[in-house]
Amino acid sequence: MLVDIYYCLGLTSSGNNDIEKARINQEAFFALQKRICESIAPDFVDVKLGLAYAELGLSRLLIGQLDESIEAYKQERVIRDKVGIQIPLSRDATFAAAYMMRGHLELAEKILVESVELAERTGTTKSSHRSENPMIYLPPPPREKKKAR
């Protein structure tokens, strides 16, 4: 539960533009989630650990540590593949932004094109009922009622 609290505190701080507090909580979320996974098995990964790497990537991006940000996002993508997430996520855009800020425009474009292609392949180009946050379940949107004849 503590790991979830750190995650939520990081989101709240980020939403309030308190970059330093967000960074502290994002790093605490990452460290604790990594320890949890390592306590299960040395090579164990889960969706939350992928999210933790993405949050770490964002915190590093916001303080200008672009190389560390890029490495965290790369690790997030490795975990995403291992756990079988096959939908595009908004964090891909932030990963691309880190490459753009580093001056690697071709790599940024590659990430964005891959994300668009994945969206087209999986049919996730329209608004989806899925939340990127693995701790939040959003129910499907209500279906339209058929008119009586």
Short mmCIF file of N, CA, C and O in Angstrom, two decimals:
data_model
loop_
_atom_site.label_atom_id
_atom_site.label_comp_id
_atom_site.label_asym_id
_atom_site.label_seq_id
_atom_site.Cartn_x
_atom_site.Cartn_y
_atom_site.Cartn_z
N MET A 1 0.82 -1.19 0.00
CA MET A 1 0.00 0.00 0.00
C MET A 1 0.87 1.27 0.00
O MET A 1 0.52 2.24 -0.63
N LEU A 2 2.00 1.22 0.68
CA LEU A 2 2.89 2.38 0.71
C LEU A 2 3.34 2.76 -0.70
O LEU A 2 3.43 3.94 -1.04
N VAL A 3 3.60 1.75 -1.53
CA VAL A 3 4.03 2.03 -2.90
C VAL A 3 2.94 2.82 -3.64
O VAL A 3 3.25 3.75 -4.40
N ASP A 4 1.68 2.48 -3.42
CA ASP A 4 0.59 3.19 -4.06
C ASP A 4 0.47 4.63 -3.55
O ASP A 4 0.15 5.55 -4.31
N ILE A 5 0.77 4.81 -2.28
CA ILE A 5 0.72 6.17 -1.71
C ILE A 5 1.80 7.04 -2.34
O ILE A 5 1.55 8.18 -2.72
N TYR A 6 3.01 6.49 -2.48
CA TYR A 6 4.08 7.25 -3.13
C TYR A 6 3.70 7.62 -4.56
O TYR A 6 3.95 8.72 -5.02
N TYR A 7 3.09 6.66 -5.25
CA TYR A 7 2.68 6.92 -6.64
C TYR A 7 1.67 8.07 -6.67
O TYR A 7 1.83 9.01 -7.46
N CYS A 8 0.66 8.01 -5.82
CA CYS A 8 -0.37 9.05 -5.81
C CYS A 8 0.19 10.40 -5.38
O CYS A 8 -0.19 11.44 -5.92
N LEU A 9 1.09 10.40 -4.41
CA LEU A 9 1.73 11.65 -4.00
C LEU A 9 2.54 12.25 -5.15
O LEU A 9 2.55 13.47 -5.34
N GLY A 10 3.20 11.40 -5.91
CA GLY A 10 3.95 11.88 -7.08
C GLY A 10 3.03 12.51 -8.11
O GLY A 10 3.33 13.57 -8.66
N LEU A 11 1.89 11.86 -8.36
CA LEU A 11 0.92 12.42 -9.31
C LEU A 11 0.37 13.75 -8.84
O LEU A 11 0.27 14.71 -9.61
N THR A 12 0.01 13.80 -7.56
CA THR A 12 -0.56 15.03 -7.00
C THR A 12 0.46 16.17 -7.06
O THR A 12 0.13 17.29 -7.47
N SER A 13 1.68 15.88 -6.67
CA SER A 13 2.73 16.91 -6.69
C SER A 13 3.00 17.37 -8.12
O SER A 13 3.18 18.56 -8.37
N SER A 14 3.02 16.42 -9.03
CA SER A 14 3.24 16.77 -10.44
C SER A 14 2.10 17.65 -10.95
O SER A 14 2.34 18.64 -11.65
N GLY A 15 0.88 17.28 -10.59
CA GLY A 15 -0.28 18.07 -11.01
C GLY A 15 -0.27 19.48 -10.44
O GLY A 15 -0.84 20.41 -11.03
N ASN A 16 0.38 19.65 -9.29
CA ASN A 16 0.50 20.96 -8.66
C ASN A 16 1.77 21.69 -9.08
O ASN A 16 2.11 22.72 -8.50
N ASN A 17 2.49 21.14 -10.05
CA ASN A 17 3.74 21.71 -10.54
C ASN A 17 4.82 21.84 -9.47
O ASN A 17 5.67 22.71 -9.54
N ASP A 18 4.76 20.96 -8.48
CA ASP A 18 5.81 20.91 -7.46
C ASP A 18 6.80 19.83 -7.90
O ASP A 18 6.73 18.67 -7.48
N ILE A 19 7.70 20.21 -8.81
CA ILE A 19 8.61 19.27 -9.45
C ILE A 19 9.48 18.54 -8.44
O ILE A 19 9.69 17.33 -8.55
N GLU A 20 9.97 19.25 -7.45
CA GLU A 20 10.87 18.63 -6.47
C GLU A 20 10.13 17.58 -5.64
O GLU A 20 10.62 16.47 -5.45
N LYS A 21 8.95 17.91 -5.16
CA LYS A 21 8.18 16.95 -4.37
C LYS A 21 7.75 15.76 -5.24
O LYS A 21 7.76 14.63 -4.79
N ALA A 22 7.38 16.05 -6.49
CA ALA A 22 7.02 14.96 -7.41
C ALA A 22 8.21 14.04 -7.62
O ALA A 22 8.05 12.81 -7.57
N ARG A 23 9.37 14.60 -7.82
CA ARG A 23 10.58 13.80 -8.03
C ARG A 23 10.86 12.90 -6.83
O ARG A 23 11.12 11.70 -6.98
N ILE A 24 10.77 13.46 -5.64
CA ILE A 24 11.03 12.69 -4.43
C ILE A 24 10.07 11.51 -4.33
O ILE A 24 10.47 10.37 -4.04
N ASN A 25 8.79 11.76 -4.58
CA ASN A 25 7.79 10.69 -4.47
C ASN A 25 7.90 9.68 -5.62
O ASN A 25 7.70 8.48 -5.42
N GLN A 26 8.23 10.15 -6.81
CA GLN A 26 8.42 9.23 -7.94
C GLN A 26 9.61 8.32 -7.68
O GLN A 26 9.56 7.12 -7.98
N GLU A 27 10.68 8.87 -7.13
CA GLU A 27 11.85 8.05 -6.83
C GLU A 27 11.55 7.05 -5.71
O GLU A 27 12.01 5.91 -5.76
N ALA A 28 10.77 7.48 -4.70
CA ALA A 28 10.39 6.56 -3.62
C ALA A 28 9.51 5.44 -4.17
O ALA A 28 9.67 4.28 -3.79
N PHE A 29 8.58 5.79 -5.06
CA PHE A 29 7.71 4.79 -5.69
C PHE A 29 8.56 3.79 -6.46
O PHE A 29 8.40 2.57 -6.31
N PHE A 30 9.51 4.28 -7.24
CA PHE A 30 10.38 3.40 -8.02
C PHE A 30 11.20 2.47 -7.11
O PHE A 30 11.23 1.26 -7.31
N ALA A 31 11.85 3.05 -6.11
CA ALA A 31 12.73 2.26 -5.23
C ALA A 31 11.94 1.17 -4.51
O ALA A 31 12.39 0.01 -4.43
N LEU A 32 10.78 1.51 -4.00
CA LEU A 32 9.99 0.53 -3.26
C LEU A 32 9.44 -0.55 -4.19
O LEU A 32 9.49 -1.74 -3.86
N GLN A 33 8.93 -0.16 -5.35
CA GLN A 33 8.40 -1.16 -6.29
C GLN A 33 9.51 -2.09 -6.78
O GLN A 33 9.30 -3.29 -6.92
N LYS A 34 10.68 -1.54 -7.02
CA LYS A 34 11.81 -2.37 -7.45
C LYS A 34 12.18 -3.38 -6.36
O LYS A 34 12.41 -4.55 -6.64
N ARG A 35 12.20 -2.93 -5.11
CA ARG A 35 12.49 -3.84 -4.00
C ARG A 35 11.43 -4.93 -3.87
O ARG A 35 11.75 -6.09 -3.60
N ILE A 36 10.17 -4.56 -4.07
CA ILE A 36 9.09 -5.55 -4.01
C ILE A 36 9.30 -6.62 -5.07
O ILE A 36 9.21 -7.82 -4.79
N CYS A 37 9.57 -6.19 -6.29
CA CYS A 37 9.78 -7.15 -7.38
C CYS A 37 11.00 -8.02 -7.13
O CYS A 37 10.95 -9.23 -7.32
N GLU A 38 12.09 -7.43 -6.67
CA GLU A 38 13.30 -8.20 -6.40
C GLU A 38 13.10 -9.19 -5.26
O GLU A 38 13.75 -10.24 -5.23
N SER A 39 12.20 -8.87 -4.32
CA SER A 39 11.94 -9.80 -3.22
C SER A 39 11.18 -11.04 -3.70
O SER A 39 11.26 -12.09 -3.08
N ILE A 40 10.47 -10.91 -4.81
CA ILE A 40 9.76 -12.06 -5.39
C ILE A 40 10.73 -12.95 -6.14
O ILE A 40 10.74 -14.15 -5.97
N ALA A 41 11.54 -12.33 -6.98
CA ALA A 41 12.58 -13.04 -7.74
C ALA A 41 13.50 -11.99 -8.35
O ALA A 41 13.05 -10.88 -8.66
N PRO A 42 14.78 -12.31 -8.51
CA PRO A 42 15.73 -11.31 -9.04
C PRO A 42 15.33 -10.72 -10.39
O PRO A 42 15.60 -9.54 -10.64
N ASP A 43 14.68 -11.50 -11.23
CA ASP A 43 14.31 -11.00 -12.55
C ASP A 43 12.81 -10.79 -12.71
O ASP A 43 12.31 -10.65 -13.81
N PHE A 44 12.08 -10.74 -11.59
CA PHE A 44 10.63 -10.55 -11.65
C PHE A 44 10.29 -9.11 -12.04
O PHE A 44 10.89 -8.17 -11.54
N VAL A 45 9.36 -8.95 -12.95
CA VAL A 45 8.85 -7.64 -13.34
C VAL A 45 7.34 -7.70 -13.38
O VAL A 45 6.75 -8.76 -13.57
N ASP A 46 6.71 -6.55 -13.20
CA ASP A 46 5.26 -6.46 -13.32
C ASP A 46 4.90 -5.10 -13.90
O ASP A 46 5.77 -4.25 -14.16
N VAL A 47 3.61 -4.91 -14.12
CA VAL A 47 3.13 -3.67 -14.74
C VAL A 47 3.52 -2.46 -13.90
O VAL A 47 3.92 -1.42 -14.43
N LYS A 48 3.42 -2.59 -12.58
CA LYS A 48 3.75 -1.46 -11.71
C LYS A 48 5.22 -1.08 -11.80
O LYS A 48 5.57 0.09 -11.72
N LEU A 49 6.09 -2.07 -11.98
CA LEU A 49 7.51 -1.74 -12.13
C LEU A 49 7.74 -0.99 -13.44
O LEU A 49 8.53 -0.03 -13.48
N GLY A 50 7.04 -1.38 -14.49
CA GLY A 50 7.13 -0.63 -15.74
C GLY A 50 6.68 0.80 -15.54
O GLY A 50 7.31 1.76 -16.01
N LEU A 51 5.56 0.97 -14.84
CA LEU A 51 5.07 2.31 -14.54
C LEU A 51 6.08 3.09 -13.71
O LEU A 51 6.31 4.28 -13.94
N ALA A 52 6.71 2.41 -12.76
CA ALA A 52 7.71 3.08 -11.92
C ALA A 52 8.89 3.57 -12.75
O ALA A 52 9.40 4.68 -12.53
N TYR A 53 9.32 2.77 -13.72
CA TYR A 53 10.40 3.22 -14.62
C TYR A 53 9.95 4.42 -15.44
O TYR A 53 10.72 5.36 -15.66
N ALA A 54 8.70 4.42 -15.90
CA ALA A 54 8.19 5.56 -16.66
C ALA A 54 8.15 6.82 -15.79
O ALA A 54 8.52 7.91 -16.24
N GLU A 55 7.73 6.67 -14.55
CA GLU A 55 7.70 7.80 -13.62
C GLU A 55 9.11 8.31 -13.33
O GLU A 55 9.35 9.51 -13.25
N LEU A 56 10.05 7.38 -13.20
CA LEU A 56 11.45 7.76 -13.01
C LEU A 56 11.95 8.52 -14.24
O LEU A 56 12.64 9.54 -14.12
N GLY A 57 11.58 8.03 -15.43
CA GLY A 57 11.97 8.71 -16.66
C GLY A 57 11.43 10.14 -16.71
O GLY A 57 12.14 11.07 -17.09
N LEU A 58 10.19 10.30 -16.29
CA LEU A 58 9.59 11.63 -16.27
C LEU A 58 10.29 12.54 -15.27
O LEU A 58 10.61 13.69 -15.57
N SER A 59 10.57 12.01 -14.07
CA SER A 59 11.23 12.85 -13.07
C SER A 59 12.61 13.29 -13.54
O SER A 59 13.02 14.42 -13.33
N ARG A 60 13.33 12.40 -14.21
CA ARG A 60 14.65 12.75 -14.74
C ARG A 60 14.54 13.75 -15.88
O ARG A 60 15.37 14.66 -15.99
N LEU A 61 13.54 13.60 -16.70
CA LEU A 61 13.32 14.54 -17.81
C LEU A 61 13.08 15.95 -17.27
O LEU A 61 13.65 16.93 -17.76
N LEU A 62 12.27 16.06 -16.22
CA LEU A 62 11.91 17.36 -15.67
C LEU A 62 13.07 18.09 -15.01
O LEU A 62 13.04 19.31 -14.89
N ILE A 63 14.09 17.34 -14.60
CA ILE A 63 15.26 18.01 -14.01
C ILE A 63 16.43 18.06 -14.97
O ILE A 63 17.55 18.39 -14.60
N GLY A 64 16.16 17.70 -16.24
CA GLY A 64 17.17 17.85 -17.27
C GLY A 64 18.17 16.72 -17.38
O GLY A 64 19.17 16.85 -18.10
N GLN A 65 17.95 15.61 -16.70
CA GLN A 65 18.85 14.46 -16.80
C GLN A 65 18.35 13.57 -17.94
O GLN A 65 17.73 12.53 -17.72
N LEU A 66 18.63 14.00 -19.15
CA LEU A 66 18.05 13.36 -20.33
C LEU A 66 18.54 11.94 -20.55
O LEU A 66 17.74 11.06 -20.91
N ASP A 67 19.82 11.69 -20.36
CA ASP A 67 20.33 10.33 -20.57
C ASP A 67 19.68 9.35 -19.59
O ASP A 67 19.29 8.24 -19.97
N GLU A 68 19.55 9.76 -18.32
CA GLU A 68 18.92 8.91 -17.31
C GLU A 68 17.44 8.71 -17.64
O GLU A 68 16.90 7.62 -17.44
N SER A 69 16.79 9.74 -18.14
CA SER A 69 15.39 9.65 -18.53
C SER A 69 15.22 8.64 -19.66
O SER A 69 14.35 7.76 -19.60
N ILE A 70 16.05 8.74 -20.67
CA ILE A 70 15.97 7.83 -21.82
C ILE A 70 16.20 6.39 -21.37
O ILE A 70 15.47 5.48 -21.79
N GLU A 71 17.17 6.17 -20.50
CA GLU A 71 17.44 4.81 -20.02
C GLU A 71 16.25 4.25 -19.24
O GLU A 71 15.92 3.07 -19.37
N ALA A 72 15.62 5.07 -18.42
CA ALA A 72 14.45 4.62 -17.66
C ALA A 72 13.31 4.24 -18.61
O ALA A 72 12.65 3.21 -18.43
N TYR A 73 13.08 5.08 -19.63
CA TYR A 73 12.02 4.77 -20.60
C TYR A 73 12.34 3.51 -21.41
O TYR A 73 11.45 2.73 -21.73
N LYS A 74 13.61 3.31 -21.73
CA LYS A 74 13.99 2.08 -22.44
C LYS A 74 13.66 0.86 -21.58
O LYS A 74 13.14 -0.14 -22.07
N GLN A 75 14.00 0.94 -20.30
CA GLN A 75 13.71 -0.17 -19.39
C GLN A 75 12.20 -0.39 -19.27
O GLN A 75 11.74 -1.52 -19.21
N GLU A 76 11.44 0.69 -19.25
CA GLU A 76 9.97 0.56 -19.19
C GLU A 76 9.45 -0.20 -20.39
O GLU A 76 8.58 -1.05 -20.27
N ARG A 77 10.00 0.07 -21.56
CA ARG A 77 9.55 -0.63 -22.77
C ARG A 77 9.93 -2.11 -22.74
O ARG A 77 9.17 -2.95 -23.22
N VAL A 78 11.08 -2.45 -22.18
CA VAL A 78 11.47 -3.85 -22.04
C VAL A 78 10.44 -4.56 -21.14
O VAL A 78 9.97 -5.65 -21.46
N ILE A 79 10.11 -3.93 -20.04
CA ILE A 79 9.13 -4.52 -19.11
C ILE A 79 7.77 -4.63 -19.78
O ILE A 79 7.08 -5.64 -19.65
N ARG A 80 7.38 -3.60 -20.52
CA ARG A 80 6.09 -3.63 -21.22
C ARG A 80 6.02 -4.84 -22.15
O ARG A 80 5.00 -5.52 -22.20
N ASP A 81 7.09 -5.11 -22.86
CA ASP A 81 7.13 -6.29 -23.73
C ASP A 81 7.04 -7.58 -22.92
O ASP A 81 6.32 -8.51 -23.30
N LYS A 82 7.77 -7.65 -21.81
CA LYS A 82 7.77 -8.86 -20.99
C LYS A 82 6.40 -9.17 -20.40
O LYS A 82 6.03 -10.34 -20.28
N VAL A 83 5.65 -8.13 -20.01
CA VAL A 83 4.34 -8.38 -19.40
C VAL A 83 3.22 -8.41 -20.44
O VAL A 83 2.08 -8.67 -20.10
N GLY A 84 3.57 -8.16 -21.70
CA GLY A 84 2.59 -8.32 -22.78
C GLY A 84 1.67 -7.15 -23.03
O GLY A 84 0.58 -7.33 -23.57
N ILE A 85 2.08 -5.96 -22.66
CA ILE A 85 1.24 -4.79 -22.95
C ILE A 85 1.40 -4.46 -24.43
O ILE A 85 2.50 -4.12 -24.87
N GLN A 86 0.33 -4.56 -25.17
CA GLN A 86 0.36 -4.35 -26.62
C GLN A 86 -0.54 -3.21 -27.05
O GLN A 86 -1.21 -3.30 -28.07
N ILE A 87 -0.58 -2.15 -26.26
CA ILE A 87 -1.33 -0.95 -26.64
C ILE A 87 -0.39 0.24 -26.50
O ILE A 87 0.52 0.22 -25.68
N PRO A 88 -0.62 1.27 -27.31
CA PRO A 88 0.23 2.45 -27.17
C PRO A 88 -0.10 3.18 -25.87
O PRO A 88 -1.25 3.17 -25.43
N LEU A 89 0.89 3.78 -25.26
CA LEU A 89 0.70 4.52 -24.02
C LEU A 89 1.21 5.94 -24.20
O LEU A 89 2.17 6.18 -24.94
N SER A 90 0.61 6.87 -23.49
CA SER A 90 1.01 8.27 -23.62
C SER A 90 2.46 8.49 -23.21
O SER A 90 3.11 9.43 -23.68
N ARG A 91 3.00 7.60 -22.40
CA ARG A 91 4.41 7.76 -21.98
C ARG A 91 5.37 7.64 -23.16
O ARG A 91 6.50 8.08 -23.07
N ASP A 92 4.91 7.03 -24.26
CA ASP A 92 5.75 6.98 -25.46
C ASP A 92 6.06 8.40 -25.96
O ASP A 92 7.17 8.67 -26.42
N ALA A 93 5.09 9.29 -25.84
CA ALA A 93 5.31 10.67 -26.28
C ALA A 93 6.35 11.36 -25.40
O ALA A 93 7.19 12.12 -25.89
N THR A 94 6.32 11.06 -24.11
CA THR A 94 7.30 11.66 -23.20
C THR A 94 8.68 11.08 -23.46
O THR A 94 9.69 11.81 -23.41
N PHE A 95 8.73 9.80 -23.78
CA PHE A 95 10.00 9.16 -24.15
C PHE A 95 10.55 9.85 -25.40
O PHE A 95 11.73 10.21 -25.46
N ALA A 96 9.69 10.07 -26.38
CA ALA A 96 10.11 10.75 -27.61
C ALA A 96 10.58 12.17 -27.30
O ALA A 96 11.56 12.65 -27.89
N ALA A 97 9.91 12.84 -26.38
CA ALA A 97 10.30 14.20 -26.01
C ALA A 97 11.72 14.23 -25.43
O ALA A 97 12.50 15.15 -25.70
N ALA A 98 12.07 13.20 -24.65
CA ALA A 98 13.42 13.13 -24.10
C ALA A 98 14.45 13.03 -25.23
O ALA A 98 15.49 13.69 -25.20
N TYR A 99 14.14 12.21 -26.23
CA TYR A 99 15.04 12.12 -27.39
C TYR A 99 15.10 13.45 -28.15
O TYR A 99 16.18 13.86 -28.60
N MET A 100 13.97 14.11 -28.31
CA MET A 100 13.96 15.41 -29.01
C MET A 100 14.82 16.42 -28.28
O MET A 100 15.60 17.14 -28.90
N MET A 101 14.68 16.46 -26.96
CA MET A 101 15.46 17.41 -26.17
C MET A 101 16.96 17.09 -26.24
O MET A 101 17.79 17.98 -26.12
N ARG A 102 17.29 15.84 -26.47
CA ARG A 102 18.67 15.42 -26.61
C ARG A 102 19.18 15.71 -28.02
O ARG A 102 20.37 15.65 -28.29
N GLY A 103 18.26 16.01 -28.94
CA GLY A 103 18.64 16.31 -30.32
C GLY A 103 18.57 15.11 -31.24
O GLY A 103 19.00 15.19 -32.39
N HIS A 104 18.04 14.01 -30.77
CA HIS A 104 17.93 12.78 -31.56
C HIS A 104 16.53 12.70 -32.17
O HIS A 104 15.69 11.90 -31.75
N LEU A 105 16.30 13.52 -33.17
CA LEU A 105 14.97 13.64 -33.76
C LEU A 105 14.53 12.37 -34.48
O LEU A 105 13.34 12.03 -34.47
N GLU A 106 15.47 11.67 -35.11
CA GLU A 106 15.11 10.44 -35.82
C GLU A 106 14.60 9.38 -34.84
O GLU A 106 13.63 8.68 -35.13
N LEU A 107 15.25 9.26 -33.69
CA LEU A 107 14.80 8.28 -32.69
C LEU A 107 13.45 8.68 -32.10
O LEU A 107 12.59 7.82 -31.86
N ALA A 108 13.25 9.97 -31.89
CA ALA A 108 11.96 10.45 -31.39
C ALA A 108 10.85 10.12 -32.39
O ALA A 108 9.78 9.62 -32.01
N GLU A 109 11.12 10.38 -33.65
CA GLU A 109 10.13 10.09 -34.69
C GLU A 109 9.83 8.60 -34.75
O GLU A 109 8.68 8.19 -34.88
N LYS A 110 10.86 7.78 -34.63
CA LYS A 110 10.67 6.32 -34.66
C LYS A 110 9.73 5.86 -33.56
O LYS A 110 8.82 5.06 -33.79
N ILE A 111 9.92 6.37 -32.36
CA ILE A 111 9.06 5.99 -31.23
C ILE A 111 7.62 6.42 -31.49
O ILE A 111 6.68 5.65 -31.27
N LEU A 112 7.44 7.63 -31.98
CA LEU A 112 6.09 8.13 -32.24
C LEU A 112 5.41 7.36 -33.36
O LEU A 112 4.22 7.01 -33.27
N VAL A 113 6.14 7.06 -34.43
CA VAL A 113 5.57 6.29 -35.54
C VAL A 113 5.19 4.89 -35.07
O VAL A 113 4.11 4.39 -35.40
N GLU A 114 6.05 4.26 -34.28
CA GLU A 114 5.74 2.93 -33.74
C GLU A 114 4.47 2.97 -32.91
O GLU A 114 3.63 2.06 -32.98
N SER A 115 4.31 4.01 -32.12
CA SER A 115 3.13 4.15 -31.27
C SER A 115 1.86 4.31 -32.11
O SER A 115 0.84 3.68 -31.83
N VAL A 116 1.94 5.12 -33.15
CA VAL A 116 0.78 5.30 -34.04
C VAL A 116 0.46 4.00 -34.76
O VAL A 116 -0.71 3.61 -34.87
N GLU A 117 1.48 3.32 -35.25
CA GLU A 117 1.25 2.05 -35.95
C GLU A 117 0.63 1.02 -35.02
O GLU A 117 -0.27 0.28 -35.41
N LEU A 118 1.09 0.97 -33.77
CA LEU A 118 0.51 0.04 -32.80
C LEU A 118 -0.95 0.39 -32.53
O LEU A 118 -1.80 -0.49 -32.44
N ALA A 119 -1.23 1.68 -32.44
CA ALA A 119 -2.62 2.11 -32.23
C ALA A 119 -3.50 1.67 -33.38
O ALA A 119 -4.63 1.18 -33.17
N GLU A 120 -3.00 1.81 -34.58
CA GLU A 120 -3.78 1.40 -35.75
C GLU A 120 -3.97 -0.11 -35.80
O GLU A 120 -5.06 -0.58 -36.12
N ARG A 121 -2.93 -0.87 -35.47
CA ARG A 121 -3.03 -2.34 -35.47
C ARG A 121 -3.98 -2.86 -34.41
O ARG A 121 -4.69 -3.84 -34.62
N THR A 122 -3.98 -2.22 -33.26
CA THR A 122 -4.78 -2.72 -32.14
C THR A 122 -6.15 -2.07 -32.05
O THR A 122 -6.94 -2.43 -31.19
N GLY A 123 -6.41 -1.11 -32.92
CA GLY A 123 -7.71 -0.44 -32.89
C GLY A 123 -7.88 0.51 -31.73
O GLY A 123 -8.99 0.78 -31.31
N THR A 124 -6.78 1.01 -31.21
CA THR A 124 -6.86 1.94 -30.07
C THR A 124 -6.65 3.38 -30.51
O THR A 124 -6.17 4.20 -29.75
N THR A 125 -7.06 3.69 -31.75
CA THR A 125 -6.88 5.05 -32.25
C THR A 125 -7.96 5.98 -31.73
O THR A 125 -7.78 7.18 -31.71
N LYS A 126 -9.08 5.44 -31.30
CA LYS A 126 -10.16 6.26 -30.75
C LYS A 126 -10.06 6.23 -29.24
O LYS A 126 -9.36 5.41 -28.66
N SER A 127 -10.79 7.10 -28.62
CA SER A 127 -10.80 7.15 -27.16
C SER A 127 -11.15 5.77 -26.60
O SER A 127 -12.08 5.12 -27.05
N SER A 128 -10.37 5.34 -25.66
CA SER A 128 -10.53 4.00 -25.10
C SER A 128 -11.01 4.08 -23.67
O SER A 128 -10.84 5.10 -23.00
N HIS A 129 -11.59 3.01 -23.19
CA HIS A 129 -12.03 2.98 -21.80
C HIS A 129 -10.91 2.52 -20.86
O HIS A 129 -11.09 2.50 -19.67
N ARG A 130 -9.77 2.16 -21.41
CA ARG A 130 -8.67 1.72 -20.57
C ARG A 130 -7.92 2.91 -20.00
O ARG A 130 -7.74 3.91 -20.64
N SER A 131 -7.46 2.74 -18.80
CA SER A 131 -6.63 3.75 -18.16
C SER A 131 -5.18 3.33 -18.32
O SER A 131 -4.86 2.16 -18.22
N GLU A 132 -4.29 4.29 -18.55
CA GLU A 132 -2.87 3.97 -18.61
C GLU A 132 -2.37 3.58 -17.23
O GLU A 132 -1.43 2.82 -17.08
N ASN A 133 -3.03 4.08 -16.21
CA ASN A 133 -2.64 3.78 -14.85
C ASN A 133 -3.11 2.38 -14.48
O ASN A 133 -4.30 2.13 -14.44
N PRO A 134 -2.21 1.44 -14.21
CA PRO A 134 -2.62 0.07 -13.92
C PRO A 134 -3.36 -0.06 -12.59
O PRO A 134 -3.93 -1.09 -12.31
N MET A 135 -3.34 1.00 -11.78
CA MET A 135 -4.04 0.93 -10.50
C MET A 135 -5.46 1.46 -10.59
O MET A 135 -6.19 1.46 -9.62
N ILE A 136 -5.85 1.95 -11.75
CA ILE A 136 -7.19 2.50 -11.92
C ILE A 136 -7.91 1.73 -13.00
O ILE A 136 -7.40 1.56 -14.10
N TYR A 137 -9.09 1.25 -12.68
CA TYR A 137 -9.91 0.59 -13.68
C TYR A 137 -11.02 1.54 -14.07
O TYR A 137 -11.76 2.05 -13.22
N LEU A 138 -11.11 1.82 -15.35
CA LEU A 138 -12.21 2.63 -15.85
C LEU A 138 -13.18 1.71 -16.58
O LEU A 138 -12.78 1.00 -17.50
N PRO A 139 -14.44 1.71 -16.18
CA PRO A 139 -15.39 0.84 -16.87
C PRO A 139 -15.59 1.31 -18.30
O PRO A 139 -15.34 2.48 -18.63
N PRO A 140 -16.05 0.40 -19.17
CA PRO A 140 -16.29 0.79 -20.56
C PRO A 140 -17.34 1.90 -20.61
O PRO A 140 -18.19 1.99 -19.73
N PRO A 141 -17.29 2.74 -21.64
CA PRO A 141 -18.29 3.79 -21.76
C PRO A 141 -19.67 3.17 -21.95
O PRO A 141 -19.79 2.06 -22.47
N PRO A 142 -20.72 3.86 -21.49
CA PRO A 142 -22.06 3.29 -21.64
C PRO A 142 -22.43 3.12 -23.10
O PRO A 142 -22.05 3.92 -23.95
N ARG A 143 -23.16 2.06 -23.37
CA ARG A 143 -23.62 1.80 -24.73
C ARG A 143 -24.87 2.61 -24.99
O ARG A 143 -25.65 2.87 -24.09
N GLU A 144 -25.01 2.97 -26.25
CA GLU A 144 -26.23 3.69 -26.63
C GLU A 144 -27.41 2.74 -26.57
O GLU A 144 -27.32 1.59 -26.97
N LYS A 145 -28.53 3.25 -26.05
CA LYS A 145 -29.73 2.45 -25.98
C LYS A 145 -30.39 2.44 -27.34
O LYS A 145 -30.45 3.48 -28.04
N LYS A 146 -30.89 1.28 -27.73
CA LYS A 146 -31.60 1.19 -29.00
C LYS A 146 -32.99 1.76 -28.84
O LYS A 146 -33.65 1.56 -27.81
N LYS A 147 -33.41 2.48 -29.85
CA LYS A 147 -34.74 3.07 -29.80
C LYS A 147 -35.79 2.00 -30.06
O LYS A 147 -35.61 1.12 -30.90
N ALA A 148 -36.87 2.10 -29.32
CA ALA A 148 -37.98 1.16 -29.53
C ALA A 148 -38.68 1.48 -30.82
O ALA A 148 -38.79 2.63 -31.24
N ARG A 149 -39.17 0.44 -31.47
CA ARG A 149 -39.85 0.65 -32.76
C ARG A 149 -41.29 0.94 -32.57
O ARG A 149 -42.03 0.68 -31.80
#
